[in-house]
XYZ file of C-alpha atoms in Angstrom:
635
model
C 20.451 70.370 63.533
C 20.824 66.739 64.563
C 20.387 64.006 61.676
C 17.583 62.775 62.175
C 16.779 58.882 61.281
C 13.219 57.818 60.151
C 11.942 54.695 59.234
C 11.244 53.252 56.308
C 7.664 52.111 55.092
C 6.960 48.647 55.228
C 6.549 47.980 51.272
C 9.591 49.692 51.254
C 11.757 47.949 53.472
C 10.608 44.888 51.298
C 11.574 45.727 48.147
C 14.850 46.415 49.898
C 15.342 43.632 50.651
C 15.091 42.041 46.994
C 17.272 44.954 46.452
C 20.225 43.184 49.370
C 19.088 39.750 48.686
C 19.386 40.344 45.105
C 16.795 38.269 41.791
C 18.464 39.702 39.159
C 21.085 39.003 37.286
C 22.640 41.187 35.482
C 23.491 44.342 38.588
C 25.584 45.973 36.389
C 22.792 48.314 35.254
C 23.183 49.687 39.407
C 25.556 51.790 37.553
C 23.445 52.975 34.729
C 20.738 54.031 36.528
C 22.981 55.819 39.394
C 24.452 57.551 35.809
C 21.140 58.056 34.609
C 19.537 59.827 37.390
C 22.649 61.675 37.641
C 22.261 62.991 33.346
C 18.543 64.099 34.953
C 19.692 66.338 36.673
C 22.502 68.031 34.595
C 19.526 68.126 32.434
C 17.306 69.982 34.696
C 20.116 71.939 36.217
C 21.382 73.353 32.198
C 16.839 74.140 31.785
C 17.040 76.235 35.388
C 20.247 78.334 34.359
C 18.288 79.314 31.434
C 14.709 80.300 33.147
C 16.975 81.893 35.787
C 18.688 84.171 34.899
C 19.428 84.776 39.261
C 20.658 81.131 39.630
C 24.124 82.169 39.802
C 25.997 78.888 38.683
C 28.324 77.921 36.145
C 27.360 75.311 33.067
C 30.098 75.767 31.143
C 31.707 72.090 33.154
C 28.756 70.208 33.355
C 29.841 66.040 34.087
C 29.155 63.222 35.683
C 32.372 61.738 38.071
C 32.663 58.824 38.814
C 35.185 57.292 41.682
C 36.640 53.951 42.942
C 38.335 53.126 46.093
C 39.912 49.919 46.136
C 41.438 50.213 49.350
C 37.753 51.538 51.255
C 35.181 49.817 48.928
C 33.981 52.032 47.299
C 32.492 53.854 44.232
C 30.998 57.092 44.220
C 28.729 59.119 41.575
C 28.882 63.201 41.625
C 27.211 65.387 38.761
C 27.784 68.619 38.742
C 23.446 68.971 38.482
C 20.312 70.615 40.077
C 21.274 69.115 43.214
C 17.706 68.618 45.720
C 16.381 70.469 48.477
C 16.068 68.551 52.078
C 12.735 68.173 51.162
C 13.558 67.124 47.784
C 15.429 64.497 49.293
C 13.111 62.999 51.645
C 10.308 62.878 49.208
C 12.727 61.849 46.561
C 14.582 59.755 48.204
C 13.105 59.504 51.395
C 9.677 56.805 49.995
C 10.580 55.383 47.266
C 8.436 55.935 44.007
C 6.076 57.234 46.797
C 2.335 55.161 46.297
C 4.172 52.688 43.300
C 5.938 50.935 45.986
C 3.129 48.122 46.286
C 2.298 47.617 42.184
C 6.511 47.295 41.924
C 5.648 44.464 44.829
C 2.916 42.914 43.077
C 4.777 42.443 38.856
C 8.301 41.495 40.171
C 6.442 38.911 41.912
C 4.515 38.198 39.011
C 7.905 38.482 37.006
C 9.288 35.891 39.325
C 7.376 33.316 39.557
C 6.712 33.818 35.775
C 10.001 32.871 34.714
C 11.110 32.688 37.490
C 12.816 36.271 37.995
C 13.825 36.818 33.913
C 11.687 39.425 33.780
C 12.434 41.109 36.837
C 15.257 42.609 36.048
C 13.042 44.780 33.832
C 11.357 45.763 36.308
C 13.768 48.633 37.659
C 13.651 52.142 37.533
C 10.062 51.456 36.357
C 8.221 53.324 39.082
C 11.155 55.406 40.506
C 13.545 52.253 42.628
C 16.196 53.210 40.143
C 18.190 54.678 42.392
C 17.500 51.544 45.256
C 19.712 49.054 42.732
C 22.169 50.040 44.470
C 21.543 47.869 47.596
C 22.394 45.201 44.780
C 26.056 45.253 45.280
C 25.956 47.932 48.795
C 25.735 46.996 52.231
C 25.412 51.054 53.031
C 24.423 54.101 50.687
C 25.245 57.398 51.616
C 23.779 61.050 49.589
C 25.297 64.661 49.233
C 23.674 66.990 47.861
C 23.070 70.609 47.701
C 20.593 72.021 45.075
C 21.146 74.802 42.539
C 20.685 78.635 44.819
C 20.751 77.373 47.686
C 23.866 77.255 50.145
C 22.777 74.021 52.917
C 23.074 70.730 51.725
C 22.547 67.834 52.956
C 23.459 64.116 53.524
C 21.278 61.088 53.549
C 22.891 57.590 54.281
C 21.345 53.972 54.869
C 22.091 50.109 55.674
C 18.855 49.459 53.389
C 18.004 48.152 56.913
C 14.978 49.311 57.334
C 15.653 53.083 59.125
C 17.759 56.014 57.041
C 18.956 59.152 58.629
C 18.769 62.447 56.702
C 21.401 65.505 58.196
C 21.271 69.656 56.517
C 25.016 70.075 56.729
C 27.415 73.772 55.129
C 29.832 72.012 52.997
C 28.320 70.790 50.409
C 28.766 71.354 46.339
C 26.588 71.344 44.307
C 25.205 69.240 42.779
C 24.313 65.225 44.167
C 26.733 63.042 45.390
C 26.394 59.341 46.005
C 28.884 57.200 47.548
C 28.425 52.743 48.164
C 29.739 50.968 50.092
C 30.016 47.698 48.025
C 29.856 44.321 48.647
C 32.373 42.006 48.598
C 33.736 40.161 44.844
C 31.361 37.179 44.458
C 32.365 35.764 41.205
C 29.269 32.573 42.432
C 26.646 35.650 42.866
C 27.848 37.448 39.380
C 29.407 39.780 42.242
C 31.960 41.489 39.827
C 34.612 43.466 41.284
C 32.890 47.459 40.761
C 36.042 49.366 41.335
C 37.778 47.828 38.846
C 38.935 50.590 36.630
C 37.764 47.814 33.188
C 34.795 46.968 34.470
C 33.543 50.382 35.529
C 34.262 51.587 31.897
C 32.680 47.811 30.407
C 29.643 49.074 32.137
C 29.645 53.103 30.836
C 30.688 52.350 27.294
C 27.875 49.709 26.864
C 25.001 51.181 29.177
C 25.774 55.338 28.822
C 28.305 55.427 25.891
C 26.321 58.018 24.235
C 24.724 60.183 26.954
C 24.708 63.937 26.212
C 27.508 64.471 29.515
C 30.691 63.522 29.816
C 31.069 60.636 31.930
C 34.923 60.646 34.255
C 36.319 58.438 35.922
C 38.589 59.673 37.968
C 42.310 57.957 39.954
C 44.274 58.496 43.328
C 47.200 59.571 42.858
C 50.034 57.722 41.142
C 53.374 56.160 43.191
C 55.131 59.981 42.835
C 52.059 61.933 44.061
C 50.833 63.672 40.543
C 47.111 62.898 40.446
C 45.732 62.125 36.214
C 43.881 63.620 34.175
C 40.127 62.196 34.866
C 40.045 60.432 31.324
C 36.027 60.372 29.665
C 34.532 57.104 29.034
C 31.734 57.370 27.527
C 32.349 59.621 23.596
C 29.045 61.199 24.428
C 28.605 60.246 20.222
C 24.287 60.235 19.833
C 25.213 60.149 15.745
C 20.858 59.162 15.444
C 20.381 63.433 17.275
C 22.400 64.843 14.970
C 22.084 65.652 11.650
C 22.976 64.542 8.848
C 25.338 67.099 7.524
C 26.978 66.667 10.558
C 28.175 62.409 10.230
C 29.901 61.423 7.465
C 29.352 57.891 5.630
C 32.376 56.674 7.241
C 31.043 57.570 11.600
C 27.417 56.025 11.057
C 29.046 52.438 9.640
C 30.845 52.505 12.349
C 28.298 52.653 14.302
C 26.446 50.414 12.735
C 28.883 47.740 12.811
C 29.099 48.425 16.786
C 25.884 47.449 16.756
C 25.761 44.546 14.395
C 29.430 42.906 14.437
C 29.382 42.412 10.925
C 33.105 43.205 9.761
C 31.008 45.262 6.076
C 29.595 47.958 5.155
C 25.299 48.494 5.652
C 23.905 48.562 2.804
C 21.368 51.444 3.436
C 20.959 53.537 6.468
C 17.723 54.769 6.999
C 17.154 57.570 9.477
C 13.424 58.537 10.870
C 13.031 62.034 14.291
C 9.453 61.046 15.265
C 8.128 65.459 17.066
C 5.119 65.405 18.540
C 3.572 64.143 21.991
C 5.715 61.259 21.456
C 8.889 61.923 20.486
C 11.504 59.231 19.332
C 14.984 59.259 17.295
C 15.419 55.825 15.154
C 18.682 55.585 13.040
C 18.185 52.022 11.189
C 20.998 49.764 9.252
C 19.996 47.422 6.093
C 22.944 45.275 5.953
C 24.166 44.193 2.189
C 24.577 40.557 3.501
C 21.973 37.885 5.525
C 23.539 36.851 8.245
C 23.646 33.069 8.676
C 21.171 31.906 10.857
C 18.572 34.415 9.341
C 15.502 31.911 9.427
C 16.603 30.131 12.832
C 14.425 29.762 15.745
C 17.696 30.990 18.056
C 18.054 34.228 16.432
C 17.960 37.407 18.111
C 16.198 39.738 16.373
C 15.660 43.808 17.419
C 16.713 46.830 17.352
C 18.896 48.485 20.157
C 16.004 50.512 22.707
C 17.229 54.288 24.267
C 15.397 56.574 26.215
C 16.936 59.486 26.537
C 20.589 58.355 25.076
C 20.579 55.592 28.231
C 20.863 52.087 26.752
C 17.707 50.035 27.905
C 17.894 46.751 25.819
C 19.847 44.985 23.229
C 17.216 43.357 21.131
C 14.033 45.402 21.546
C 11.612 42.544 18.904
C 8.843 45.162 19.920
C 9.765 47.889 17.995
C 9.338 46.237 14.082
C 7.972 43.190 13.182
C 9.894 39.548 12.792
C 10.151 40.379 8.999
C 11.813 42.619 9.356
C 14.535 40.661 11.681
C 16.956 41.441 9.641
C 17.233 45.238 10.317
C 19.586 46.214 13.066
C 19.632 49.925 14.327
C 19.334 52.409 17.431
C 15.590 53.626 18.180
C 15.635 56.507 20.766
C 12.924 57.205 22.609
C 11.982 60.639 24.986
C 9.814 59.393 27.095
C 10.001 55.999 27.528
C 10.625 55.090 31.873
C 13.628 53.424 32.232
C 14.295 49.519 32.298
C 10.929 48.570 31.300
C 9.953 45.065 30.889
C 9.299 43.461 27.245
C 6.211 43.071 28.617
C 4.945 46.110 29.010
C 6.673 46.859 25.718
C 4.987 44.580 23.936
C 1.620 46.317 25.259
C 2.900 49.937 25.569
C 0.571 51.759 22.750
C 3.230 53.768 22.058
C 5.273 51.642 21.059
C 2.600 50.190 18.786
C 2.953 54.256 17.196
C 6.358 53.121 16.593
C 6.656 50.094 15.405
C 4.208 51.151 13.013
C 5.566 54.298 11.857
C 9.368 52.143 11.311
C 7.591 49.375 9.585
C 6.653 52.169 7.469
C 9.918 54.231 6.951
C 11.767 50.888 6.308
C 8.616 49.957 3.601
C 9.546 53.533 1.614
C 12.881 52.796 1.495
C 12.822 49.619 0.044
C 10.880 51.116 -2.766
C 12.781 54.611 -2.848
C 15.820 51.311 -3.399
C 14.289 49.736 -5.966
C 13.076 53.427 -8.298
C 16.588 54.820 -6.923
C 19.606 52.686 -7.446
C 18.760 48.658 -9.063
C 21.274 47.247 -7.698
C 21.535 48.206 -4.211
C 17.320 46.903 -4.859
C 18.340 44.379 -6.684
C 21.442 43.278 -3.040
C 18.152 43.822 -1.060
C 16.022 41.217 -2.325
C 18.233 38.683 -3.209
C 20.261 38.622 0.311
C 15.761 39.375 2.093
C 13.693 38.665 0.103
C 12.567 35.269 1.016
C 11.961 37.467 4.378
C 10.414 40.290 3.905
C 7.367 38.152 2.364
C 7.103 36.636 5.819
C 4.662 40.463 6.105
C 2.343 39.001 3.153
C 0.914 36.642 5.382
C 1.138 38.182 8.997
C 1.213 42.040 7.929
C -1.825 42.807 6.431
C -1.754 46.512 7.153
C 1.251 46.851 5.024
C 0.569 43.921 2.443
C -0.107 46.641 -0.717
C 3.326 48.181 0.102
C 5.080 44.465 0.908
C 3.670 43.559 -2.858
C 4.775 47.291 -4.044
C 8.423 46.428 -2.870
C 8.685 42.999 -4.305
C 10.271 41.609 -7.235
C 9.405 37.825 -8.736
C 11.479 35.414 -11.014
C 9.673 34.841 -14.060
C 9.680 32.797 -17.756
C 10.240 36.795 -18.961
C 13.261 37.127 -18.505
C 16.666 34.703 -17.228
C 17.979 37.091 -14.678
C 15.369 40.285 -14.782
C 12.609 40.197 -12.195
C 9.560 41.788 -12.632
C 7.106 42.710 -9.884
C 3.748 42.361 -9.911
C 2.588 45.797 -11.657
C 4.876 45.157 -13.974
C 3.519 41.458 -14.724
C -0.465 43.063 -15.043
C 1.032 45.323 -17.693
C 2.626 42.790 -19.701
C -0.666 40.546 -19.034
C -2.313 39.459 -22.823
C -5.721 40.491 -24.029
C -8.727 38.238 -22.885
C -5.826 37.407 -19.777
C -7.586 37.367 -16.369
C -5.045 36.287 -13.710
C -1.840 36.399 -12.635
C 0.500 32.989 -12.818
C 2.669 31.819 -11.315
C 4.113 27.463 -9.725
C 5.674 27.581 -6.897
C 8.526 24.356 -6.942
C 12.263 24.046 -5.054
C 14.262 25.550 -8.260
C 13.524 27.433 -11.162
C 14.766 24.687 -13.605
C 12.720 22.811 -11.869
C 9.816 24.929 -12.242
C 10.440 25.864 -16.146
C 10.438 21.572 -16.884
C 7.754 20.914 -14.843
C 4.838 20.169 -17.021
C 2.602 22.083 -15.935
C 4.498 25.442 -17.616
C 4.102 23.113 -21.039
C 0.289 25.053 -22.336
C 1.650 28.202 -20.807
C 5.209 28.314 -22.402
C 3.508 27.237 -25.698
C 0.609 30.355 -25.841
C 3.421 32.676 -24.261
C 1.705 34.079 -21.264
C 3.811 34.031 -18.177
C 4.347 32.672 -14.823
C 5.733 33.629 -12.174
C 8.410 31.252 -10.787
C 9.093 30.924 -7.007
C 10.937 29.067 -5.669
C 11.743 30.897 -1.865
C 9.318 27.776 0.756
C 7.006 31.240 2.535
C 5.657 31.384 -1.222
C 3.256 28.897 -0.701
C 1.986 30.519 2.017
C 1.909 34.240 0.682
C 0.414 33.215 -2.723
C -2.836 31.471 -1.358
C -3.105 34.695 1.389
C -2.476 37.219 -1.030
C -5.428 36.081 -3.604
C -5.436 39.139 -5.865
C -3.092 42.418 -7.300
C -5.103 44.975 -9.389
C -7.850 42.807 -8.810
C -6.377 39.640 -10.563
C -6.724 37.279 -8.695
C -3.296 35.066 -8.772
C -3.544 31.001 -9.480
C -1.751 28.714 -9.330
C -0.961 26.951 -12.836
C -0.895 23.699 -10.497
C -3.913 24.165 -9.081
C -7.787 23.748 -10.560
C -8.903 23.786 -14.135
C -6.860 25.932 -15.736
C -8.311 26.840 -19.266
C -6.434 29.419 -21.109
C -9.235 29.942 -24.111
C -9.279 28.322 -27.342
C -6.853 25.684 -28.481
C -4.333 27.094 -30.193
C -4.367 23.638 -33.062
C -7.446 25.139 -33.843
C -9.992 22.598 -31.615
C -14.316 23.708 -32.126
C -15.239 23.647 -28.759
C -18.075 20.338 -30.472
C -14.392 18.420 -31.021
C -13.211 19.793 -27.568
C -16.939 18.340 -26.497
C -16.791 14.500 -28.820
C -13.525 14.721 -27.159
C -14.446 14.482 -23.322
C -17.197 12.272 -24.118
C -15.015 9.906 -25.828
C -12.579 9.177 -23.148
C -15.545 9.550 -20.946
C -15.861 5.501 -19.893
C -11.398 5.271 -20.063
C -11.675 8.208 -17.286
C -14.369 6.861 -15.235
C -12.537 3.506 -15.136
C -8.612 4.647 -13.820
C -10.185 6.964 -11.456
C -11.926 3.208 -9.753
C -8.798 1.268 -10.657
C -7.238 4.415 -8.908
C -8.658 4.980 -5.709
C -8.011 6.014 -2.735
C -4.797 7.898 -5.182
C -6.984 10.522 -7.043
C -9.961 13.005 -6.009
C -10.450 12.561 -9.522
C -9.456 11.692 -13.403
C -10.418 14.510 -16.158
C -8.748 15.816 -19.826
C -6.190 18.708 -19.505
C -5.766 22.255 -21.214
C -2.364 22.659 -20.003
C -0.301 19.776 -21.423
C 1.138 20.050 -25.236
C 3.987 17.528 -24.360
C 3.967 14.918 -21.206
C 1.148 12.523 -21.197
C -0.406 13.277 -17.561
C 0.905 15.614 -14.735
C -0.928 15.417 -11.945
C -2.998 18.864 -9.898
C -4.094 19.852 -7.080
C -7.872 21.389 -6.537
C -8.136 24.745 -5.882
C -8.764 24.600 -2.829
C -6.792 22.223 -0.934
C -3.547 22.044 -0.109
C -0.229 21.504 -2.290
C 2.108 18.745 -0.830
C 5.134 21.111 -0.440
C 2.103 22.926 2.657
C 1.211 19.833 4.019
C 4.809 18.920 4.394
C 5.818 22.647 5.598
C 2.768 22.335 7.915
C 3.660 19.101 9.691
C 7.528 19.802 9.345
C 6.017 22.053 12.071
C 4.227 19.215 14.132
C 0.916 20.013 12.889
C -1.624 17.297 10.957
C -3.036 18.237 8.362
C -5.233 15.209 6.059
C -3.636 14.097 3.462
C -5.098 14.976 0.419
C -6.038 13.618 -2.643
C -4.986 15.238 -6.470
C -6.328 15.264 -9.184
C -4.832 13.068 -12.410
C -5.095 15.436 -15.574
C -4.546 13.426 -19.401
C -3.400 14.948 -21.884
C -5.961 13.156 -25.183
C -3.196 14.194 -27.952
C -0.751 11.945 -26.836
C 0.255 8.790 -28.438
C -0.047 7.277 -24.609
C -3.148 8.269 -24.147
C -5.117 8.395 -27.286
C -3.608 4.249 -26.795
C -4.366 4.137 -23.675
C -8.267 5.487 -24.646
C -8.362 2.393 -27.802
C -6.898 -0.210 -25.757
C -10.091 0.647 -22.980
C -12.616 0.573 -25.237
C -11.778 -2.177 -27.306
C -10.859 -5.133 -24.492
C -13.244 -7.025 -22.743
C -10.331 -7.899 -20.442
C -8.747 -5.075 -18.976
C -6.473 -6.481 -16.170
C -3.728 -5.415 -18.499
C -4.338 -1.670 -18.242
C -4.241 -1.809 -14.743
C -0.529 -1.243 -14.310
C -0.521 1.311 -17.606
C -2.454 3.475 -15.551
C -1.139 2.677 -12.407
C 2.474 3.412 -13.920
C 0.437 7.201 -16.022
C -0.303 8.013 -12.295
C 3.754 7.509 -11.628
C 4.718 9.423 -13.595
C 2.915 12.047 -13.548
C 3.675 12.254 -9.504
C 7.918 11.391 -10.359
C 7.518 14.132 -13.517
C 6.468 17.741 -10.261
C 9.395 16.184 -7.810
C 6.983 13.236 -5.717
C 7.046 10.096 -5.237
C 4.900 7.406 -5.772
C 3.647 5.793 -3.047
C 4.797 2.442 -3.556
C 8.574 3.272 -5.325
C 9.110 0.034 -4.941
C 5.958 -1.958 -6.344
C 6.584 1.278 -9.677
C 9.863 0.700 -10.259
C 9.217 -3.266 -10.502
C 6.255 -1.868 -12.928
C 9.331 -0.078 -15.089
C 11.323 -2.827 -15.225
C 9.315 -5.633 -16.654
C 8.135 -2.773 -19.082
C 10.747 -2.766 -20.250
C 12.041 -6.559 -20.081
C 8.381 -6.120 -22.195
C 10.544 -4.225 -25.360
C 13.768 -6.303 -25.480
């Protein structure tokens, strides 16, 4: 039968022109697509041979061959897989993605307009056009194929200019062979020399290293006329697809180093195999050390995504939430289409289910470290505790699991952290809240005036020194029915005084100081929200606190650093009625009608309280001047 010429559909011609005048920056993916197609053909043959004994095919050496001819400028990818019949070639190759072409073009144009083609690359293969990506690097493509069990083969050829030819042939080997007549190399257009053995090795190693079948590079005869043995380019070691007892720790560690570019062994290896309606395998690693750029905006997060052992993308962010961005590894899905775009991944229901499952698996593994390997857990929390706590704000669904694996420094021990569960179990009789305080360092928190009454009464306080602590403590609100309360916010009531003051004595003291408190609030004006007596001070004369539902100064500063405008929050000045300075100030206020000189004392007292919590007086120069003048008077 003579060769027949067919015309492509109008939309198919448009697509071919896009391929020929490629909008894609990474043209290397054409080889990944062809190798992936070949791998699928080998999978199908193996399955067909199991189903049909009469097929009479040899499946003992299923493989993929790549052969380059630098002189002829051709690159051939062949397999000895299932092959295609004449009708199948016309159906599968002659029409692009069947009825999906129009949708592909629409998506492609939207991707181009959205990000100037940056997302367009992710659409290759999604609508079955992976074969045609060869036109990015070739002027002409020829396909020769013969279906297993049939005698005649088929040749398909096209220059991508609107027509293709189909021809039945007698001498085709079983399987499929695709020959690309390559365009000249052009570095300006990111068009590499794809006849170069090193370039072929690089692409196969990057994209197809773990597929099941050997990918062999076939070389021509050398100067002495001998033909060298084909070189197998891929490792075929998909460690995630092998059972745990078949893989050594060293092999896992080597894979981790290859993926993460970290020279150290991982802290923990996590395996997951999901079966059912949506099958996937995951091999995840928790590093032993936090990367230096973990909290920078440009940190590349995400795990490698494979589809049936074919590499799809390096950093698939959709598979794990941002607070697990330190986790490295591989996820291999069986039912995703090749090269789906990042936007589609974010909206895909299966991907969302995978993310939930992977997240729960990582958190349960951390929990196992906590109970079974305390030293490993201590390392993990030291390196990644701060980033994991971000999930307490952003992931309400997993908040309980996150709280269960979180640990915190506390006043109970200088070096042994506590869990919230442990804190609650140790709470004193009558204590109704979990107390915490945030600050820059443990030392600054322990020296804070806010801690005095808690220290004197032996009430444990969590010492939170990470920036995210300011946010999550408010977001979480409670644990095990106990409210989380900042010792630097609101009015703290720790019950009866240690010194045995009766309720009547406390009320009388409040009445005695009422005049001073009202006067100081008036004098300090916009500096304070209120002035009141303190139940948290035992040594210091004064402290400033935030109202129960107000932002703390650190949180205000954080929001402003992120470019958010927040109103300035007034603080509450608390006075220690048992301190000699406050007593003296109250006596002077009561005795004098002219209280002009006391105004400076009130300013100094407020300034000292601001300094004590690590803040800065509104007018530092004036504050220094007042202190200097007072010191002069003492000489």
